[in-house]
Short mmCIF file of C-alpha atoms and ligand atoms in Angstrom, two decimals:
data_model
loop_
_atom_site.label_atom_id
_atom_site.label_comp_id
_atom_site.label_asym_id
_atom_site.label_seq_id
_atom_site.Cartn_x
_atom_site.Cartn_y
_atom_site.Cartn_z
CA UNK A 1 126.42 166.23 95.51
CA UNK A 2 125.00 163.34 93.73
CA UNK A 3 124.32 160.37 95.78
CA UNK A 4 127.47 157.91 96.40
CA UNK A 5 127.24 154.85 94.23
CA UNK A 6 127.45 151.64 96.65
CA UNK A 7 130.37 149.37 95.51
CA UNK A 8 132.50 146.15 96.55
CA UNK A 9 135.87 145.96 95.57
CA UNK A 10 137.29 142.47 94.93
CA UNK A 11 140.70 142.37 94.88
CA UNK A 12 144.26 140.88 95.10
CA UNK A 13 146.53 143.34 96.56
CA UNK A 14 148.82 143.63 95.04
CA UNK A 15 150.63 146.92 94.31
CA UNK A 16 148.36 148.30 91.57
CA UNK A 17 145.22 146.92 93.25
CA UNK A 18 146.67 149.09 96.23
CA UNK A 19 146.81 151.94 93.98
CA UNK A 20 142.97 151.28 93.24
CA UNK A 21 141.91 151.21 96.45
CA UNK A 22 143.52 154.45 97.39
CA UNK A 23 141.49 156.21 94.10
CA UNK A 24 138.17 154.31 95.18
CA UNK A 25 138.42 155.41 98.83
CA UNK A 26 139.55 159.26 97.99
CA UNK A 27 136.59 159.44 95.60
CA UNK A 28 133.70 161.26 96.60
CA UNK A 29 131.31 159.37 93.97
CA UNK A 30 131.85 156.01 95.77
CA UNK A 31 130.74 154.20 98.86
CA UNK A 32 132.90 151.42 99.40
CA UNK A 33 130.68 149.19 101.28
CA UNK A 34 133.44 146.15 101.52
CA UNK A 35 136.65 144.79 100.19
CA UNK A 36 136.79 141.40 99.53
CA UNK A 37 140.05 139.45 98.79
CA UNK A 38 140.84 136.79 96.10
CA UNK A 39 143.95 134.62 95.81
CA UNK A 40 145.96 135.95 93.07
CA UNK A 41 148.90 138.27 93.13
CA UNK A 42 149.42 136.85 96.66
CA UNK A 43 147.79 134.37 98.89
CA UNK A 44 144.72 135.76 100.51
CA UNK A 45 146.37 136.08 103.99
CA UNK A 46 148.94 138.64 102.37
CA UNK A 47 146.05 140.22 100.34
CA UNK A 48 143.87 140.68 103.45
CA UNK A 49 147.11 142.43 105.57
CA UNK A 50 147.88 144.52 102.09
CA UNK A 51 144.07 145.45 102.28
CA UNK A 52 144.28 146.94 105.95
CA UNK A 53 147.59 148.36 105.20
CA UNK A 54 146.02 150.77 102.42
CA UNK A 55 142.89 151.42 104.75
CA UNK A 56 145.12 152.40 107.56
CA UNK A 57 147.11 154.77 105.37
CA UNK A 58 143.68 156.46 104.84
CA UNK A 59 142.52 156.25 108.11
CA UNK A 60 139.48 154.00 106.56
CA UNK A 61 139.80 151.03 108.86
CA UNK A 62 136.11 150.98 109.51
CA UNK A 63 135.74 149.58 106.03
CA UNK A 64 135.48 145.66 106.49
CA UNK A 65 137.67 143.37 104.61
CA UNK A 66 136.61 139.66 103.94
CA UNK A 67 138.93 136.91 103.27
CA UNK A 68 137.67 134.91 99.99
CA UNK A 69 138.64 131.85 97.88
CA UNK A 70 142.27 130.54 98.52
CA UNK A 71 142.67 128.81 95.44
CA UNK A 72 141.28 128.84 91.72
CA UNK A 73 138.03 126.77 91.26
CA UNK A 74 140.22 124.01 89.17
CA UNK A 75 143.72 124.86 88.60
CA UNK A 76 146.61 125.42 91.25
CA UNK A 77 147.22 128.78 92.66
CA UNK A 78 150.24 130.48 90.70
CA UNK A 79 150.73 133.78 92.14
CA UNK A 80 152.54 136.95 90.92
CA UNK A 81 154.89 137.69 94.04
CA UNK A 82 157.79 137.89 91.23
CA UNK A 83 156.02 141.21 89.76
CA UNK A 84 154.44 142.41 93.51
CA UNK A 85 157.38 141.12 95.65
CA UNK A 86 156.81 138.45 98.46
CA UNK A 87 154.63 140.44 100.59
CA UNK A 88 152.41 141.89 97.43
CA UNK A 89 153.56 145.30 98.72
CA UNK A 90 157.18 145.64 96.86
CA UNK A 91 158.81 143.79 99.74
CA UNK A 92 158.24 146.82 102.23
CA UNK A 93 157.32 144.30 104.62
CA UNK A 94 155.05 146.80 106.57
CA UNK A 95 154.34 146.40 110.16
CA UNK A 96 150.95 144.32 110.83
CA UNK A 97 148.46 146.81 111.74
CA UNK A 98 147.44 146.62 114.99
CA UNK A 99 143.61 146.98 116.18
CA UNK A 100 142.19 145.78 112.71
CA UNK A 101 141.46 142.32 111.79
CA UNK A 102 139.94 140.89 108.31
CA UNK A 103 137.20 138.96 108.55
CA UNK A 104 136.30 135.43 106.93
CA UNK A 105 133.54 135.06 104.39
CA UNK A 106 133.91 137.16 101.28
CA UNK A 107 131.54 135.26 99.24
CA UNK A 108 128.93 135.28 101.62
CA UNK A 109 129.39 138.97 102.34
CA UNK A 110 128.94 139.52 98.52
CA UNK A 111 125.61 137.44 98.57
CA UNK A 112 124.51 138.97 101.93
CA UNK A 113 125.27 142.61 100.46
CA UNK A 114 123.09 142.13 96.95
CA UNK A 115 120.44 140.55 98.89
CA UNK A 116 120.10 143.49 100.96
CA UNK A 117 120.60 146.38 98.60
CA UNK A 118 121.55 147.19 94.82
CA UNK A 119 125.32 147.42 94.94
CA UNK A 120 128.18 147.48 92.08
CA UNK A 121 131.34 145.26 92.16
CA UNK A 122 134.69 146.24 90.83
CA UNK A 123 136.49 143.13 90.52
CA UNK A 124 140.56 143.72 90.15
CA UNK A 125 141.80 139.99 90.46
CA UNK A 126 140.80 136.34 89.52
CA UNK A 127 137.03 136.03 89.67
CA UNK A 128 136.95 132.98 91.75
CA UNK A 129 134.93 134.80 94.63
CA UNK A 130 132.46 136.14 92.01
CA UNK A 131 131.96 132.66 90.41
CA UNK A 132 131.43 130.95 93.84
CA UNK A 133 129.00 133.69 94.67
CA UNK A 134 126.98 133.27 91.46
CA UNK A 135 127.15 129.47 92.26
CA UNK A 136 125.86 129.79 95.58
CA UNK A 137 122.99 132.18 94.99
CA UNK A 138 122.68 133.22 91.40
CA UNK A 139 119.20 135.29 92.22
CA UNK A 140 120.56 137.83 94.63
CA UNK A 141 122.82 138.86 91.32
CA UNK A 142 119.44 140.80 90.14
CA UNK A 143 120.37 143.38 92.66
CA UNK A 144 123.83 143.77 90.94
CA UNK A 145 123.94 147.36 89.61
CA UNK A 146 127.15 147.18 87.45
CA UNK A 147 129.94 144.89 87.04
CA UNK A 148 133.58 146.07 85.98
CA UNK A 149 136.46 143.48 85.56
CA UNK A 150 140.17 144.24 85.20
CA UNK A 151 141.24 141.35 82.81
CA UNK A 152 141.86 139.96 79.74
CA UNK A 153 143.44 140.77 76.28
CA UNK A 154 141.59 141.57 73.23
CA UNK A 155 144.26 142.41 70.45
CA UNK A 156 147.29 142.81 72.50
CA UNK A 157 149.87 139.94 73.95
CA UNK A 158 148.99 138.60 77.36
CA UNK A 159 151.28 138.86 80.40
CA UNK A 160 151.13 135.05 81.30
CA UNK A 161 151.59 133.98 78.02
CA UNK A 162 151.36 135.11 74.20
CA UNK A 163 147.59 135.55 74.76
CA UNK A 164 146.41 135.43 78.40
CA UNK A 165 146.35 137.93 81.11
CA UNK A 166 146.93 137.28 84.74
CA UNK A 167 143.59 137.58 86.26
CA UNK A 168 141.70 135.39 83.78
CA UNK A 169 144.81 133.00 83.33
CA UNK A 170 144.96 132.35 87.22
CA UNK A 171 141.55 131.20 87.37
CA UNK A 172 139.92 130.57 83.57
CA UNK A 173 137.12 128.27 84.98
CA UNK A 174 136.23 131.07 87.49
CA UNK A 175 136.41 133.80 84.86
CA UNK A 176 134.38 131.61 82.19
CA UNK A 177 131.60 130.96 84.69
CA UNK A 178 131.28 134.74 85.66
CA UNK A 179 131.24 135.33 81.79
CA UNK A 180 128.56 132.94 81.04
CA UNK A 181 126.36 133.25 84.09
CA UNK A 182 126.47 136.81 85.61
CA UNK A 183 123.32 137.63 83.90
CA UNK A 184 125.00 141.14 83.50
CA UNK A 185 127.22 142.57 80.77
CA UNK A 186 130.55 142.92 82.08
CA UNK A 187 132.59 145.97 81.66
CA UNK A 188 135.91 143.98 80.60
CA UNK A 189 139.02 146.54 80.88
CA UNK A 190 141.69 144.55 79.11
CA UNK A 191 145.46 144.96 79.09
CA UNK A 192 144.50 146.86 75.63
CA UNK A 193 143.81 149.72 77.74
CA UNK A 194 145.67 149.33 81.19
CA UNK A 195 149.46 148.96 79.22
CA UNK A 196 148.53 152.75 78.20
CA UNK A 197 148.41 153.66 81.86
CA UNK A 198 152.11 154.03 82.85
CA UNK A 199 153.27 155.43 86.25
CA UNK A 200 156.29 157.35 84.54
CA UNK A 201 159.53 158.29 86.56
CA UNK A 202 158.56 161.92 86.16
CA UNK A 203 155.21 161.34 87.65
CA UNK A 204 156.67 159.42 90.46
CA UNK A 205 159.26 161.96 91.28
CA UNK A 206 156.64 164.74 91.01
CA UNK A 207 154.33 162.43 93.83
CA UNK A 208 157.82 162.18 95.80
CA UNK A 209 157.57 166.03 96.07
CA UNK A 210 154.27 166.51 97.04
CA UNK A 211 155.48 165.56 100.70
CA UNK A 212 152.31 163.80 101.19
CA UNK A 213 151.92 160.37 103.14
CA UNK A 214 149.93 158.96 100.40
CA UNK A 215 152.68 159.93 98.21
CA UNK A 216 155.18 158.39 100.20
CA UNK A 217 153.33 155.13 100.11
CA UNK A 218 152.97 154.90 96.49
CA UNK A 219 156.47 155.47 95.82
CA UNK A 220 157.65 153.08 98.26
CA UNK A 221 155.45 150.24 97.09
CA UNK A 222 156.07 151.01 93.22
CA UNK A 223 159.85 150.64 93.50
CA UNK A 224 160.03 147.00 93.09
CA UNK A 225 157.18 147.16 90.57
CA UNK A 226 159.38 149.42 88.38
CA UNK A 227 162.42 147.40 88.74
CA UNK A 228 160.28 144.18 87.55
CA UNK A 229 158.74 146.38 84.58
CA UNK A 230 162.47 147.44 83.55
CA UNK A 231 163.55 143.85 83.63
CA UNK A 232 160.71 142.01 82.45
CA UNK A 233 159.23 144.23 79.61
CA UNK A 234 161.86 147.00 79.12
CA UNK A 235 159.44 149.58 80.36
CA UNK A 236 160.59 152.89 82.28
CA UNK A 237 158.17 153.24 85.07
CA UNK A 238 155.03 150.88 85.60
CA UNK A 239 151.88 149.83 84.35
CA UNK A 240 148.86 150.44 86.81
CA UNK A 241 146.12 148.30 85.52
CA UNK A 242 143.63 148.35 88.46
CA UNK A 243 142.97 152.14 88.90
CA UNK A 244 141.50 152.10 85.51
CA UNK A 245 139.10 150.07 86.33
CA UNK A 246 137.96 152.12 89.15
CA UNK A 247 138.42 155.38 87.20
CA UNK A 248 136.27 153.73 84.40
CA UNK A 249 133.40 152.76 86.79
CA UNK A 250 133.32 156.46 88.07
CA UNK A 251 133.62 158.03 84.68
CA UNK A 252 132.67 155.93 81.66
CA UNK A 253 134.00 158.76 79.17
CA UNK A 254 137.54 157.61 79.80
CA UNK A 255 137.24 154.62 77.76
CA UNK A 256 135.36 153.42 74.57
CA UNK A 257 134.81 150.10 73.44
CA UNK A 258 132.13 147.54 71.95
CA UNK A 259 129.50 144.95 72.85
CA UNK A 260 130.59 141.42 72.54
CA UNK A 261 130.20 137.82 72.99
CA UNK A 262 133.27 136.95 75.20
CA UNK A 263 134.78 133.61 76.44
CA UNK A 264 137.85 132.44 78.22
CA UNK A 265 139.80 129.36 77.17
CA UNK A 266 139.77 126.85 79.94
CA UNK A 267 142.22 124.35 78.99
CA UNK A 268 145.48 123.70 76.48
CA UNK A 269 147.88 125.94 75.09
CA UNK A 270 145.71 129.22 75.12
CA UNK A 271 144.52 128.63 78.49
CA UNK A 272 143.23 131.99 80.25
CA UNK A 273 142.71 133.93 76.55
CA UNK A 274 139.56 135.99 76.27
CA UNK A 275 138.00 134.80 72.90
CA UNK A 276 136.14 138.18 71.86
CA UNK A 277 133.75 137.66 69.12
CA UNK A 278 133.63 141.27 67.72
CA UNK A 279 132.54 140.11 64.49
CA UNK A 280 129.59 138.12 65.84
CA UNK A 281 130.64 134.92 63.94
CA UNK A 282 129.04 132.83 66.87
CA UNK A 283 125.88 134.97 67.04
CA UNK A 284 125.78 134.56 70.70
CA UNK A 285 124.09 136.87 72.89
CA UNK A 286 126.61 139.87 74.26
CA UNK A 287 127.49 139.30 77.83
CA UNK A 288 130.28 141.99 77.59
CA UNK A 289 131.34 145.72 76.78
CA UNK A 290 134.87 145.38 75.74
CA UNK A 291 136.74 148.66 76.36
CA UNK A 292 139.66 149.11 74.20
CA UNK A 293 140.44 152.63 73.89
CA UNK A 294 141.32 155.04 76.82
CA UNK A 295 142.00 158.59 77.18
CA UNK A 296 145.38 157.84 79.51
CA UNK A 297 146.18 161.56 80.03
CA UNK A 298 142.83 162.07 81.55
CA UNK A 299 143.06 159.12 83.51
CA UNK A 300 146.20 160.33 85.07
CA UNK A 301 144.77 163.96 85.86
CA UNK A 302 141.91 162.29 87.63
CA UNK A 303 143.86 159.80 89.39
CA UNK A 304 146.35 162.52 90.59
CA UNK A 305 143.52 165.06 91.38
CA UNK A 306 141.65 162.65 93.41
CA UNK A 307 144.07 160.93 95.32
CA UNK A 308 146.18 164.01 96.12
CA UNK A 309 143.13 166.56 96.15
CA UNK A 310 144.85 168.35 99.30
CA UNK A 311 147.75 169.01 97.15
CA UNK A 312 146.12 171.44 94.65
CA UNK A 313 148.84 173.87 93.90
CA UNK A 314 151.63 171.36 93.52
CA UNK A 315 149.50 169.09 91.24
CA UNK A 316 149.17 172.06 88.86
CA UNK A 317 153.09 171.80 88.29
CA UNK A 318 152.73 168.05 88.35
CA UNK A 319 150.31 167.77 85.50
CA UNK A 320 152.48 169.72 83.35
CA UNK A 321 155.09 166.87 83.48
CA UNK A 322 152.51 164.19 82.54
O1 RIB B 1 146.95 141.41 84.79
C1 RIB B 1 147.06 142.36 85.37
C2 RIB B 1 146.02 142.11 86.76
O2 RIB B 1 146.74 140.97 87.25
C3 RIB B 1 145.72 142.98 87.69
O3 RIB B 1 144.58 143.24 88.35
C4 RIB B 1 147.18 142.76 88.64
O4 RIB B 1 146.92 143.23 90.07
C5 RIB B 1 146.91 141.33 88.77
O5 RIB B 1 145.97 141.09 89.71
CA1 CA B 2 144.79 142.67 90.80
#
């Protein structure tokens, strides 16, 4: 068995973040050394509680959860509680997890971990925590192994405006600061690929029939999210953006893309837009690897096989309906 890759997951749980955490924590390829919470889908208090809920489902409360930035670098926080529910988990309003507490200091945790060892970061929310960590101690990022960020939109319309995707729209100053100062290529997982990752009613019904507590949790927290997708975009099912960033980190063959310079628009009508200079008009050094194609069926197989590895037999039938 190959050595597990050490990773920090920076997220704003959030329903799809929670599915991404399930995937990461059930993946034998990863060692999740910590979860850092950033303001985004919900305020960080709810984000922290929701991370603990997912850890409890997997009996993984030993993994530390750190609260990070409560608001974007410059803009006011605009949450996505219309999409993820007031509680951030589809208004299931789960009981508070007893015997486990979140910690403060996400930014310092990121810096201290990078100072100590080589580690990767998978960012599933606005990049405010990452920007603050670079601002505070850029040198330790020499120890960063790989950086994957779910965010942006290349050729597809946004989900917060005609051009802007939520994570980079919430904090465009933080996002652009990271794109310009990380010092490593950002593997950018935009809406162009994540919109192809849909939990359909068939798959959700198949998950329900696994009679597995994790499956029950997924069905419960996605109900609100499925209703939102129908009302908002006329989609049957729900797009799960964040798990693709985790799956791609584990297996790069799931997505293909190209190297490019990217910047995030910080002001004005196109605020939050990712300008992807694919044709190299500006001749700037490439700060990103933009993933614009995905094998969505293979992703779904991997997601189900990893999260429900105990239900091997039933999964075989479930895979026929994907
Ligand atoms: O635009 C989708 C992204 O914004 C996802 O990460 C979702 O969880 C929200 O954070
Ligand atoms: Ca997210």
